[in-house]
XYZ file of C-alpha atoms in Angstrom:
583
model
C 128.179 55.234 79.089
C 126.378 58.551 79.583
C 127.171 59.690 76.028
C 126.076 56.359 74.566
C 122.754 56.563 76.390
C 122.128 60.134 75.201
C 123.067 59.132 71.653
C 120.529 56.302 71.728
C 117.847 58.689 73.014
C 118.622 61.204 70.260
C 118.545 58.459 67.627
C 115.159 57.196 68.757
C 113.804 60.732 68.933
C 114.761 61.333 65.311
C 113.341 57.936 64.380
C 109.880 58.551 65.799
C 109.976 62.173 64.614
C 110.277 60.993 61.026
C 106.731 59.607 61.181
C 105.351 63.081 61.997
C 107.092 64.890 59.138
C 105.306 66.385 56.148
C 106.747 66.838 52.654
C 107.963 70.394 53.324
C 109.835 69.290 56.436
C 111.542 66.410 54.635
C 112.564 68.697 51.795
C 114.091 71.133 54.274
C 116.192 68.360 55.786
C 117.471 67.377 52.351
C 118.357 70.972 51.517
C 121.870 72.030 52.406
C 121.236 74.846 54.866
C 124.524 76.504 55.755
C 122.877 78.924 58.174
C 124.908 81.967 59.156
C 128.158 80.449 57.923
C 127.365 81.473 54.348
C 126.207 84.978 55.273
C 128.464 88.034 54.839
C 129.448 89.489 58.192
C 130.545 92.877 59.440
C 131.742 94.220 62.747
C 128.986 95.037 65.226
C 128.538 96.064 68.829
C 125.877 96.000 71.525
C 124.411 99.376 72.424
C 125.042 100.028 76.118
C 122.348 102.711 76.341
C 119.557 100.106 76.143
C 118.420 97.750 78.887
C 117.500 94.074 78.878
C 114.823 92.380 80.915
C 117.672 90.663 82.750
C 118.606 94.048 84.205
C 115.266 94.421 85.973
C 115.162 90.760 86.962
C 118.698 90.958 88.388
C 120.347 88.215 86.333
C 122.566 90.777 84.576
C 124.816 90.738 87.647
C 125.224 86.979 87.732
C 126.585 85.014 90.670
C 128.710 81.884 90.708
C 126.697 78.691 90.300
C 127.683 75.038 90.584
C 127.944 73.096 87.351
C 127.161 69.831 89.141
C 123.521 69.124 90.049
C 122.480 69.010 93.678
C 122.100 65.224 93.591
C 125.763 64.784 92.680
C 126.824 67.327 95.305
C 124.762 65.517 97.940
C 126.338 62.219 96.995
C 129.824 63.691 97.169
C 129.085 65.334 100.494
C 127.863 62.087 102.044
C 130.894 60.166 100.794
C 133.309 62.845 102.007
C 131.785 62.774 105.481
C 131.460 59.009 105.780
C 135.067 58.557 104.611
C 136.362 61.736 106.208
C 139.971 60.566 106.874
C 140.478 59.696 103.199
C 139.359 63.193 102.142
C 141.194 65.043 104.884
C 143.281 67.100 102.440
C 140.130 68.189 100.575
C 138.551 69.349 103.826
C 141.692 71.345 104.618
C 141.375 73.093 101.251
C 137.718 74.089 101.749
C 138.007 74.965 105.469
C 141.315 75.174 107.330
C 143.775 72.776 108.903
C 142.603 73.611 112.427
C 138.897 73.185 111.658
C 139.514 69.991 109.671
C 141.545 68.544 112.542
C 138.737 69.308 114.990
C 136.174 67.670 112.702
C 138.467 64.651 112.299
C 138.598 64.356 116.089
C 134.797 64.520 116.215
C 134.684 61.846 113.507
C 136.759 59.400 115.554
C 134.769 60.291 118.666
C 131.631 59.411 116.723
C 133.107 56.034 115.811
C 134.003 55.433 119.458
C 130.504 56.454 120.569
C 128.945 53.996 118.091
C 131.086 51.185 119.548
C 130.386 52.151 123.181
C 126.660 52.440 122.507
C 126.394 48.658 122.406
C 127.996 48.430 125.867
C 125.930 51.140 127.631
C 122.430 49.854 128.468
C 121.058 53.233 129.598
C 121.974 55.084 126.394
C 119.301 56.433 124.077
C 119.520 55.866 120.315
C 119.212 59.598 119.699
C 122.387 60.228 121.676
C 124.503 58.389 119.117
C 122.471 58.730 115.923
C 121.615 62.403 116.455
C 125.210 63.695 116.195
C 125.855 61.235 113.369
C 122.998 62.598 111.254
C 123.966 66.146 112.150
C 127.547 65.582 110.973
C 126.291 64.146 107.681
C 123.947 67.106 107.245
C 126.611 69.707 107.982
C 129.123 68.057 105.668
C 126.631 67.820 102.813
C 125.589 71.458 103.227
C 129.203 72.625 103.264
C 129.977 70.559 100.168
C 127.136 72.273 98.314
C 128.259 75.701 99.531
C 131.870 75.349 98.352
C 130.891 73.743 95.039
C 131.246 77.111 93.248
C 134.862 77.605 94.305
C 136.021 76.437 90.859
C 133.798 79.040 89.185
C 135.222 82.002 91.059
C 137.905 84.332 89.842
C 141.428 83.787 91.159
C 141.185 86.951 93.225
C 140.477 84.801 96.237
C 143.718 82.872 95.901
C 146.618 83.477 98.241
C 148.709 84.847 95.432
C 146.144 87.391 94.418
C 145.332 88.403 97.961
C 148.959 89.324 98.632
C 148.878 91.931 95.918
C 147.718 95.488 96.289
C 145.666 97.035 93.505
C 144.636 94.835 90.554
C 146.669 95.012 87.401
C 145.532 96.942 84.358
C 144.055 95.558 81.128
C 147.321 95.627 79.374
C 141.283 88.561 81.838
C 146.521 89.884 80.244
C 148.544 89.413 76.990
C 147.331 87.190 74.123
C 150.090 84.660 74.684
C 149.122 84.459 78.359
C 145.485 83.931 77.476
C 146.564 81.162 75.129
C 148.465 79.585 77.995
C 145.268 79.533 80.070
C 143.353 77.458 77.526
C 142.981 73.813 78.512
C 144.999 71.289 76.613
C 143.278 68.853 74.315
C 144.220 65.891 76.447
C 142.550 67.134 79.614
C 139.311 65.324 80.358
C 136.612 67.343 82.117
C 135.123 65.389 84.956
C 131.383 64.866 84.885
C 129.030 63.852 87.649
C 128.478 60.479 86.039
C 132.155 59.600 86.282
C 133.270 57.656 89.307
C 135.693 60.414 90.334
C 134.953 59.993 94.029
C 136.531 56.557 94.146
C 139.397 57.780 91.972
C 140.100 60.411 94.599
C 139.728 57.859 97.359
C 142.319 55.544 95.850
C 144.799 58.119 94.524
C 144.304 61.078 96.863
C 142.201 64.238 96.443
C 144.966 66.110 94.639
C 145.252 63.633 91.765
C 141.765 64.058 90.331
C 141.252 64.988 86.707
C 142.263 68.517 85.860
C 139.051 69.832 84.361
C 136.771 69.150 87.309
C 133.733 71.372 87.549
C 133.672 70.954 91.306
C 136.198 72.333 93.778
C 138.447 69.278 93.721
C 141.621 71.271 94.337
C 142.686 74.760 95.273
C 144.554 75.174 91.990
C 141.372 75.126 89.885
C 139.448 78.348 89.685
C 137.174 78.280 86.647
C 135.523 75.669 84.474
C 137.789 74.854 81.563
C 140.702 76.890 83.006
C 143.478 75.204 84.929
C 145.923 77.285 86.935
C 148.987 76.108 88.844
C 148.850 75.484 92.573
C 149.051 78.675 94.631
C 152.136 77.458 96.457
C 154.155 77.210 93.233
C 153.130 80.440 91.566
C 155.865 82.473 89.982
C 155.855 86.253 89.726
C 154.497 86.033 86.155
C 151.614 83.854 87.365
C 150.813 86.299 90.167
C 150.712 89.228 87.757
C 148.577 87.143 85.392
C 146.036 86.448 88.150
C 145.990 90.122 89.065
C 145.382 90.938 85.412
C 142.410 88.583 85.211
C 140.898 90.275 88.268
C 141.474 93.663 86.685
C 139.809 92.560 83.461
C 136.716 91.380 85.341
C 136.444 94.695 87.156
C 137.047 96.644 83.948
C 134.282 94.758 82.124
C 131.883 95.614 84.950
C 132.943 99.250 84.919
C 132.595 99.502 81.144
C 128.996 98.292 81.278
C 126.023 100.547 81.911
C 126.496 99.985 85.641
C 129.858 101.737 85.552
C 129.674 104.094 82.554
C 126.272 105.753 83.083
C 126.162 108.527 85.661
C 123.499 110.482 87.463
C 123.645 113.909 89.058
C 123.200 113.102 92.749
C 123.066 115.276 95.860
C 125.397 114.447 98.736
C 125.823 116.032 102.128
C 129.220 116.951 103.511
C 129.261 118.429 106.999
C 125.680 119.567 106.579
C 126.299 121.253 103.206
C 124.371 120.149 100.112
C 126.568 119.419 97.088
C 126.133 117.791 93.676
C 128.252 115.087 92.086
C 128.007 112.824 89.018
C 127.991 109.261 90.326
C 127.723 105.799 88.769
C 125.931 102.700 90.010
C 129.176 101.247 91.343
C 129.966 104.405 93.296
C 126.499 104.699 94.837
C 126.425 100.999 95.695
C 129.857 101.338 97.296
C 128.549 104.077 99.590
C 125.514 101.970 100.504
C 127.747 98.950 101.158
C 129.854 101.038 103.533
C 126.750 102.179 105.379
C 125.522 98.587 105.693
C 128.833 97.439 107.152
C 128.736 100.215 109.762
C 125.411 99.001 111.157
C 125.967 96.889 114.278
C 124.328 93.466 114.210
C 122.434 92.153 117.208
C 123.471 89.130 119.264
C 119.963 87.912 120.087
C 119.780 84.961 117.718
C 123.362 83.933 118.454
C 122.425 83.785 122.139
C 119.296 81.836 121.219
C 121.442 79.343 119.324
C 123.728 78.964 122.338
C 120.736 78.422 124.623
C 119.266 75.734 122.350
C 122.695 74.085 122.041
C 123.040 73.897 125.830
C 119.462 72.600 126.124
C 120.042 69.803 123.609
C 123.342 68.869 125.246
C 121.826 68.574 128.748
C 118.437 67.197 127.702
C 119.416 63.465 127.919
C 120.697 63.908 131.469
C 117.608 65.878 132.509
C 115.327 63.270 130.929
C 116.968 60.371 132.814
C 116.943 62.411 136.011
C 113.210 63.079 135.779
C 112.527 59.426 135.039
C 114.343 58.162 138.153
C 113.668 61.039 140.539
C 110.985 60.708 143.174
C 109.643 64.153 143.949
C 108.456 63.097 147.401
C 112.027 62.333 148.515
C 113.706 65.205 146.701
C 114.995 66.839 149.898
C 116.876 63.723 151.020
C 118.683 63.071 147.726
C 122.379 64.015 147.615
C 124.202 65.515 144.687
C 126.030 62.230 144.104
C 122.752 60.384 143.826
C 121.397 63.013 141.456
C 124.452 62.538 139.238
C 123.985 58.783 139.233
C 120.338 59.218 138.266
C 121.316 61.426 135.347
C 124.329 59.466 134.068
C 123.839 56.039 135.616
C 125.959 54.170 138.163
C 129.738 54.730 138.137
C 131.042 53.025 135.008
C 134.027 54.048 132.891
C 132.478 53.039 129.595
C 129.151 54.761 130.337
C 130.780 57.979 131.496
C 133.081 57.965 128.452
C 130.087 57.490 126.166
C 128.125 60.313 127.783
C 131.152 62.614 127.669
C 131.722 61.926 123.967
C 128.084 62.429 122.991
C 127.853 65.642 125.029
C 130.936 67.092 123.345
C 129.561 66.104 119.944
C 126.196 67.656 120.653
C 127.760 70.921 121.779
C 130.133 71.176 118.809
C 127.864 69.987 116.000
C 124.702 71.688 117.229
C 126.687 74.867 117.815
C 128.009 74.708 114.241
C 124.519 74.268 112.852
C 123.113 77.221 114.769
C 126.192 79.220 113.820
C 125.287 78.652 110.160
C 121.722 79.719 110.870
C 123.037 82.924 112.480
C 125.090 83.548 109.331
C 121.915 83.197 107.251
C 120.054 85.554 109.610
C 122.834 88.135 109.387
C 122.816 87.908 105.581
C 119.051 88.415 105.441
C 119.417 91.376 107.792
C 122.034 92.913 105.494
C 119.776 92.335 102.482
C 117.071 94.263 104.324
C 119.538 97.077 105.015
C 120.475 97.210 101.320
C 116.778 97.467 100.424
C 116.198 100.067 103.147
C 118.987 102.351 101.957
C 117.884 101.849 98.357
C 114.381 103.063 99.229
C 115.948 106.177 100.812
C 117.649 107.276 97.581
C 114.698 109.246 96.208
C 113.805 110.816 99.568
C 115.843 113.886 100.464
C 115.157 113.646 104.192
C 115.864 109.923 104.487
C 118.923 110.118 102.242
C 120.387 112.898 104.397
C 119.643 110.938 107.568
C 121.204 107.761 106.154
C 124.179 109.693 104.697
C 123.728 108.324 101.183
C 123.364 110.100 97.775
C 119.993 111.417 96.672
C 118.518 111.834 93.192
C 115.081 112.154 91.659
C 113.579 110.081 88.835
C 113.034 113.139 86.683
C 114.884 111.810 83.625
C 114.747 108.571 81.685
C 118.460 108.137 82.348
C 117.818 108.427 86.085
C 115.145 105.732 85.890
C 117.575 103.449 84.095
C 120.199 104.099 86.762
C 117.628 103.432 89.489
C 116.675 100.074 87.938
C 120.337 99.136 87.489
C 121.121 100.033 91.091
C 118.106 98.066 92.284
C 119.268 94.929 90.475
C 122.879 95.440 91.528
C 122.045 95.772 95.229
C 119.736 92.761 95.153
C 122.660 90.633 93.968
C 125.210 91.883 96.486
C 126.436 89.572 99.218
C 126.072 85.800 99.603
C 123.213 84.408 97.549
C 123.285 80.716 96.650
C 125.320 79.643 99.671
C 122.870 81.240 102.095
C 119.935 79.858 100.096
C 121.428 76.390 100.619
C 121.453 76.970 104.382
C 117.900 78.341 104.405
C 116.647 75.451 102.262
C 118.313 73.015 104.664
C 116.624 74.677 107.654
C 113.294 74.574 105.872
C 113.570 70.924 104.800
C 114.797 69.887 108.259
C 111.877 71.681 109.924
C 109.561 70.051 107.373
C 110.912 66.582 108.151
C 110.803 67.073 111.926
C 107.221 68.379 111.752
C 106.199 65.356 109.707
C 107.861 62.947 112.175
C 106.226 64.659 115.159
C 102.809 64.477 113.491
C 103.348 60.800 112.685
C 104.412 60.065 116.283
C 101.370 61.861 117.660
C 99.072 59.891 115.385
C 100.743 56.624 116.327
C 100.878 57.018 120.104
C 99.887 60.408 121.418
C 99.401 59.088 124.980
C 103.037 57.982 125.338
C 104.503 60.702 123.124
C 106.309 62.492 125.969
C 107.854 59.282 127.310
C 110.484 59.263 124.566
C 113.706 61.289 124.694
C 113.767 61.422 120.892
C 110.398 63.173 120.816
C 111.579 65.777 123.306
C 114.644 66.456 121.190
C 112.524 66.708 118.057
C 110.275 69.254 119.748
C 113.271 71.379 120.804
C 114.733 71.203 117.303
C 111.409 71.917 115.635
C 110.551 74.924 117.808
C 114.011 76.482 117.390
C 114.011 75.949 113.626
C 110.540 77.449 113.324
C 111.692 80.515 115.280
C 114.576 81.015 112.881
C 112.313 80.445 109.883
C 109.865 83.050 111.142
C 112.749 85.491 111.568
C 114.040 84.804 108.063
C 110.504 84.978 106.666
C 109.968 88.365 108.291
C 113.255 89.748 106.991
C 112.634 88.340 103.514
C 109.128 89.756 103.374
C 110.304 93.220 104.470
C 113.123 93.133 101.921
C 110.721 92.282 99.090
C 108.391 95.074 100.185
C 111.254 97.588 100.136
C 112.367 96.642 96.632
C 108.834 96.301 95.236
C 107.425 99.418 96.873
C 105.393 101.167 94.181
C 104.864 104.250 96.366
C 108.317 105.518 95.370
C 107.409 105.513 91.683
C 103.977 106.989 92.366
C 105.579 109.811 94.356
C 107.966 110.511 91.510
C 105.022 110.683 89.107
C 103.420 113.312 91.331
C 106.693 115.258 91.295
C 106.667 115.136 87.503
C 103.184 116.671 87.390
C 104.367 119.391 89.776
C 107.277 120.116 87.441
C 104.903 120.223 84.472
C 102.901 122.904 86.232
C 105.969 124.986 86.949
C 107.634 124.406 83.559
C 104.994 124.067 80.831
C 107.650 124.295 78.139
C 109.064 120.888 79.249
C 105.719 119.172 79.405
C 106.406 116.845 76.476
C 109.750 115.719 77.900
C 108.274 115.173 81.344
C 105.372 113.209 79.846
C 107.879 110.782 78.339
C 109.509 110.296 81.740
C 106.080 109.788 83.318
C 105.226 107.072 80.788
C 108.542 105.342 81.441
C 107.790 105.373 85.177
C 104.454 103.686 84.518
C 106.140 101.038 82.371
C 108.775 100.474 85.062
C 106.044 99.957 87.653
C 104.290 97.363 85.490
C 107.552 95.611 84.655
C 108.563 95.341 88.304
C 105.177 93.881 89.252
C 105.402 91.313 86.459
C 108.948 90.183 87.215
C 108.846 90.246 91.021
C 106.437 87.327 91.405
C 108.427 84.094 91.917
C 107.298 81.317 94.199
C 107.643 82.594 97.745
C 106.786 81.202 101.151
C 106.365 84.172 103.487
C 109.147 86.019 101.675
C 111.472 83.010 101.421
C 112.278 82.150 97.826
C 111.590 78.451 97.304
C 111.004 76.332 94.239
C 107.547 75.002 93.287
C 108.411 71.491 94.497
C 109.108 72.626 98.071
C 106.039 74.861 97.991
C 103.757 72.005 96.954
C 105.330 69.587 99.441
C 104.667 72.091 102.207
C 101.014 72.483 101.305
C 100.302 68.798 100.793
C 102.383 67.136 103.510
C 102.370 69.618 106.371
C 98.760 70.749 106.069
C 97.529 67.165 105.660
C 99.582 65.955 108.628
C 98.427 68.789 110.876
C 94.863 68.198 109.786
C 95.140 64.511 110.677
C 96.688 65.250 114.080
C 94.065 67.820 115.027
C 91.290 65.549 113.788
C 92.622 62.644 115.856
C 93.153 64.660 119.036
C 89.935 66.703 118.920
C 87.719 63.930 117.639
C 86.267 65.628 114.553
C 87.358 66.089 110.987
C 88.653 69.361 109.641
C 89.350 70.331 106.079
C 92.743 71.504 104.862
C 92.521 75.046 103.602
C 94.352 76.077 100.473
C 96.806 78.743 101.595
C 98.506 81.053 99.111
C 101.282 83.410 100.140
């Protein structure tokens, strides 16, 4: 159906395009243009000593991306959460058996809470619908995160992880590569196919073999189907090791691994020189980043907010029924009955289930936010150590190599290292988490503004509003933290003072060595071009350092600023104008 629709669109496009054609265009269509097929060809190669704009932008060191669009991934995530028992094996593959079993228990507890909600008169809607929405959100986010599993190399498979060093070149023999090619009968699954219901009826392991999503742990790359890890033979294990070795060899044979720079290193206080590549320098920086201890502040903040949200319904009911004038004469038993209602098995079971769900699901969400915060902190450390490379004092203090940008080759290495370090670590998966935090904070802020406009006098009389305020404030705190880290990271990578300092050093060298003035002038001009190129390429849409797309940026400006303007205007009694804010 999808192909038929696209064929009709292409046909109509050609049809209406025929009315715009001139005589020369019609004659070209009638001419038999063979293109490059009729041209004589000879063997060629790409020169590794030149750079592409992708190198400065960072896309040279590509990361795994999902083939399916986010709409399809969201749909699959919602279905896999709503029908969790039917996709239990899939959840085991993308998490673990223990975690999947715990989530399955929470799923059945959620079903029980939805049934008991009708029998408990004192229950709040947020107590049952809050954990339900949170489970849907977490499942959808995790589905989008693991959607690139099929695009990764098989080095992450159990068979490959049992091996020691990767095998040598000699991505694997030709006959083995031929065996990896998909057969003609295999049908790649698209997002328009109803593969979700096929999995539901036949089990998650019986989906079509060419799926672009992570439908099974035996599929590792688009268009390549490998056996299940549990049935791998020794030949298959060596083949997977060989593919990993080929990928590493290709990276090492590129300019990132072949080009070298004369760098200064310090060993026990002694200054020594060594020829190092981008991979070797980045490996040293990676080791230094891993040795830095991460703080526990935001993890403790997440635990505090989790406990607050879990106990908030009880505290809200207690405040509603408690008379402050007779506080001294109230017993602990009466306080408990005010918070949870009179003794009733169904009510107590409902409150126990919802409390456990709030603790588990809210804790998982804040755990993911702490993962994003730790990743942003590591990105800042990568940028910090990178900025120390051209400073002798800072490089010695940080125990990393040091080199100057006194040659064109050194500038090329510096740009390559900059792009390579910017792409290290989790990228898209953490961006999914950050985007979820941002959109959730956006939605909660909009709901709070709408509630204030509707009934600001009774706003605090609702438990849902209190929960929204706790969620909104905690999410904003995390967003400010991520915004600060992202802004500092961008400043470290885009700091033009490093290049300006190196230009001053070049002029100092010209004064000392007049015979090399022409050569140093060339390097100085390249530094100027590098500065301009970095300024031109390092300007995507950002919101306080957070990389977001134009749609989210415009939604933020229009919705949030308009809502806040309306709330302030309604509460203060006068109109204010929304200011156009550019970051």
